[in-house]
Amino acid sequence: MERDSEDKYRLPKSEQDANLMELAGDDIDVPKELLKMVDEDTTEEEEKDSILGQIQNLQNMDQIKEKASATMVEMKSKAEEKCCVM
């Protein structure tokens, strides 16, 4: 689990951490709150990776594109109002 977390969160790999993990073996106690956070994060990622999650991402992208387009139109019209060229 530790190696996956290092890769996932781009944490620097530490030889000291690896040695401590090896020495501890199965005696590592992880707080329940941390385990819950990891489980929730994993579930959220699995949902995003599912087909339904991908469809929702596409819908979100459409909304973002629409909002960006509307913002650009609004900025253009405000700029045209303020900048009159003869």
Coordinates of N, CA and C in Angstrom, one line a residue:
M1 N 0.8 -1.2 0.0 CA 0.0 0.0 0.0 C 0.9 1.3 0.0
E2 N 2.0 1.2 0.7 CA 2.8 2.4 0.8 C 3.4 2.8 -0.5
R3 N 3.9 1.8 -1.3 CA 4.5 2.1 -2.5 C 3.4 2.7 -3.5
D4 N 2.2 2.2 -3.5 CA 1.2 2.8 -4.3 C 0.9 4.2 -4.0
S5 N 0.9 4.5 -2.7 CA 0.6 5.9 -2.2 C 1.8 6.8 -2.7
E6 N 3.0 6.3 -2.6 CA 4.1 7.1 -3.1 C 4.0 7.5 -4.5
D7 N 3.6 6.5 -5.3 CA 3.4 6.7 -6.8 C 2.2 7.6 -7.0
K8 N 1.1 7.3 -6.3 CA -0.1 8.1 -6.6 C 0.0 9.6 -6.2
Y9 N 0.6 9.8 -5.1 CA 0.7 11.2 -4.6 C 2.1 11.8 -4.9
R10 N 2.9 11.1 -5.8 CA 4.2 11.6 -6.2 C 5.1 12.0 -5.0
L11 N 5.1 11.2 -4.0 CA 5.9 11.4 -2.9 C 7.3 10.9 -3.2
P12 N 8.3 11.6 -2.7 CA 9.7 11.1 -2.9 C 9.9 9.7 -2.2
K13 N 10.5 8.8 -2.9 CA 10.8 7.5 -2.3 C 12.0 7.6 -1.4
S14 N 11.8 7.0 -0.3 CA 12.9 7.1 0.8 C 13.3 5.8 1.2
E15 N 14.6 5.5 1.1 CA 15.2 4.3 1.5 C 14.9 4.0 3.0
Q16 N 15.0 5.1 3.8 CA 14.7 5.0 5.2 C 13.3 4.6 5.5
D17 N 12.3 5.1 4.7 CA 10.9 4.7 4.9 C 10.8 3.2 4.5
A18 N 11.4 2.8 3.5 CA 11.4 1.4 3.0 C 11.9 0.5 4.1
N19 N 13.1 0.9 4.7 CA 13.7 0.1 5.8 C 12.8 0.0 7.0
L20 N 12.2 1.1 7.4 CA 11.3 1.1 8.5 C 10.0 0.2 8.3
M21 N 9.5 0.3 7.1 CA 8.3 -0.5 6.7 C 8.7 -2.0 6.8
E22 N 9.9 -2.3 6.3 CA 10.3 -3.7 6.3 C 10.5 -4.2 7.8
L23 N 11.1 -3.4 8.6 CA 11.3 -3.7 10.0 C 10.0 -3.9 10.7
A24 N 9.1 -3.0 10.5 CA 7.8 -3.1 11.2 C 7.0 -4.3 10.8
G25 N 7.1 -4.7 9.5 CA 6.3 -5.9 9.1 C 4.8 -5.6 9.2
D26 N 4.1 -6.5 9.8 CA 2.7 -6.4 10.0 C 2.3 -5.6 11.2
D27 N 3.3 -5.0 11.9 CA 3.0 -4.3 13.2 C 2.6 -2.8 13.0
I28 N 2.4 -2.5 11.7 CA 2.0 -1.1 11.4 C 0.6 -0.8 11.7
D29 N 0.4 0.2 12.6 CA -1.0 0.6 13.0 C -1.3 1.8 12.2
V30 N -2.4 1.8 11.4 CA -2.9 2.9 10.7 C -4.1 3.4 11.3
P31 N -4.2 4.7 11.6 CA -5.4 5.3 12.2 C -6.7 5.0 11.4
K32 N -7.8 4.7 12.0 CA -9.0 4.4 11.3 C -9.5 5.5 10.4
E33 N -9.2 6.7 10.9 CA -9.6 7.9 10.0 C -8.9 7.9 8.7
L34 N -7.6 7.6 8.8 CA -6.8 7.6 7.6 C -7.2 6.4 6.6
L35 N -7.5 5.3 7.2 CA -8.0 4.2 6.4 C -9.3 4.5 5.7
K36 N -10.2 5.2 6.4 CA -11.4 5.7 5.9 C -11.2 6.6 4.7
M37 N -10.3 7.6 4.9 CA -10.0 8.5 3.8 C -9.4 7.8 2.6
V38 N -8.6 6.9 2.8 CA -8.0 6.1 1.7 C -9.1 5.3 0.9
D39 N -10.0 4.7 1.7 CA -11.1 3.9 1.1 C -12.0 4.9 0.3
E40 N -12.3 6.0 0.9 CA -13.2 7.0 0.1 C -12.5 7.4 -1.1
D41 N -11.2 7.7 -1.1 CA -10.5 8.2 -2.2 C -10.4 7.1 -3.3
T42 N -10.2 5.9 -2.9 CA -10.2 4.7 -3.8 C -11.6 4.5 -4.5
T43 N -12.6 4.6 -3.7 CA -14.0 4.5 -4.2 C -14.3 5.6 -5.2
E44 N -13.9 6.8 -4.9 CA -14.1 7.9 -5.8 C -13.4 7.7 -7.1
E45 N -12.1 7.3 -7.0 CA -11.4 7.0 -8.2 C -12.0 5.9 -9.1
E46 N -12.5 4.9 -8.4 CA -13.1 3.8 -9.2 C -14.3 4.3 -9.9
E47 N -15.1 5.1 -9.2 CA -16.3 5.7 -9.9 C -15.9 6.5 -11.1
K48 N -14.8 7.3 -11.0 CA -14.4 8.1 -12.1 C -13.9 7.3 -13.2
D49 N -13.4 6.1 -12.9 CA -12.8 5.2 -14.0 C -13.9 4.4 -14.6
S50 N -15.1 4.3 -14.0 CA -16.2 3.5 -14.6 C -16.7 4.3 -15.8
I51 N -17.5 3.5 -16.6 CA -18.1 4.1 -17.8 C -19.1 5.3 -17.4
L52 N -19.8 5.1 -16.4 CA -20.7 6.1 -15.9 C -19.9 7.4 -15.5
G53 N -18.8 7.1 -14.8 CA -18.0 8.3 -14.4 C -17.4 9.0 -15.6
Q54 N -17.0 8.3 -16.7 CA -16.5 8.9 -17.9 C -17.6 9.7 -18.6
I55 N -18.8 9.2 -18.6 CA -19.9 10.0 -19.2 C -20.2 11.3 -18.4
Q56 N -20.1 11.2 -17.1 CA -20.3 12.4 -16.2 C -19.2 13.4 -16.5
N57 N -18.0 12.9 -16.7 CA -16.8 13.8 -17.0 C -17.1 14.5 -18.3
L58 N -17.6 13.8 -19.3 CA -17.9 14.4 -20.6 C -19.0 15.5 -20.4
Q59 N -20.0 15.2 -19.6 CA -21.0 16.2 -19.4 C -20.5 17.4 -18.7
N60 N -19.6 17.2 -17.8 CA -18.9 18.3 -17.1 C -18.1 19.1 -18.0
M61 N -17.4 18.4 -19.0 CA -16.6 19.1 -20.0 C -17.5 20.0 -20.8
D62 N -18.6 19.5 -21.2 CA -19.6 20.3 -22.0 C -20.0 21.5 -21.3
Q63 N -20.3 21.4 -20.0 CA -20.7 22.5 -19.2 C -19.5 23.5 -19.1
I64 N -18.3 23.1 -18.9 CA -17.2 23.9 -18.8 C -16.9 24.7 -20.1
K65 N -17.1 24.0 -21.3 CA -16.9 24.6 -22.6 C -18.0 25.7 -22.8
E66 N -19.2 25.4 -22.4 CA -20.3 26.4 -22.5 C -20.0 27.6 -21.7
K67 N -19.6 27.4 -20.4 CA -19.3 28.5 -19.5 C -18.1 29.4 -20.1
A68 N -17.1 28.7 -20.5 CA -15.9 29.4 -21.1 C -16.4 30.2 -22.3
S69 N -17.2 29.6 -23.2 CA -17.6 30.4 -24.4 C -18.5 31.6 -24.0
A70 N -19.4 31.4 -23.0 CA -20.2 32.5 -22.6 C -19.3 33.6 -21.9
T71 N -18.3 33.2 -21.2 CA -17.4 34.2 -20.6 C -16.6 35.0 -21.7
M72 N -16.2 34.3 -22.7 CA -15.5 35.0 -23.8 C -16.4 36.0 -24.5
V73 N -17.6 35.6 -24.8 CA -18.5 36.5 -25.4 C -18.8 37.7 -24.6
E74 N -18.9 37.5 -23.3 CA -19.2 38.6 -22.4 C -18.0 39.5 -22.3
M75 N -16.8 39.0 -22.2 CA -15.6 39.8 -22.2 C -15.4 40.6 -23.5
K76 N -15.7 39.9 -24.6 CA -15.6 40.6 -25.9 C -16.5 41.8 -26.0
S77 N -17.8 41.6 -25.6 CA -18.7 42.7 -25.7 C -18.4 43.8 -24.7
K78 N -17.9 43.5 -23.6 CA -17.4 44.6 -22.6 C -16.2 45.3 -23.2
A79 N -15.3 44.6 -23.8 CA -14.2 45.3 -24.4 C -14.6 46.2 -25.5
E80 N -15.5 45.7 -26.3 CA -16.0 46.5 -27.5 C -16.7 47.8 -27.0
E81 N -17.4 47.7 -25.8 CA -18.1 48.9 -25.3 C -17.1 49.9 -24.8
K82 N -16.0 49.4 -24.2 CA -15.0 50.3 -23.6 C -14.0 50.9 -24.6
C83 N -13.8 50.1 -25.7 CA -12.8 50.5 -26.7 C -13.4 50.9 -28.0
C84 N -13.6 52.1 -28.2 CA -14.2 52.6 -29.5 C -13.1 53.1 -30.4
V85 N -12.9 52.5 -31.5 CA -11.9 52.9 -32.5 C -12.6 53.7 -33.6
M86 N -12.1 54.9 -34.0 CA -12.7 55.7 -35.0 C -12.5 55.2 -36.4

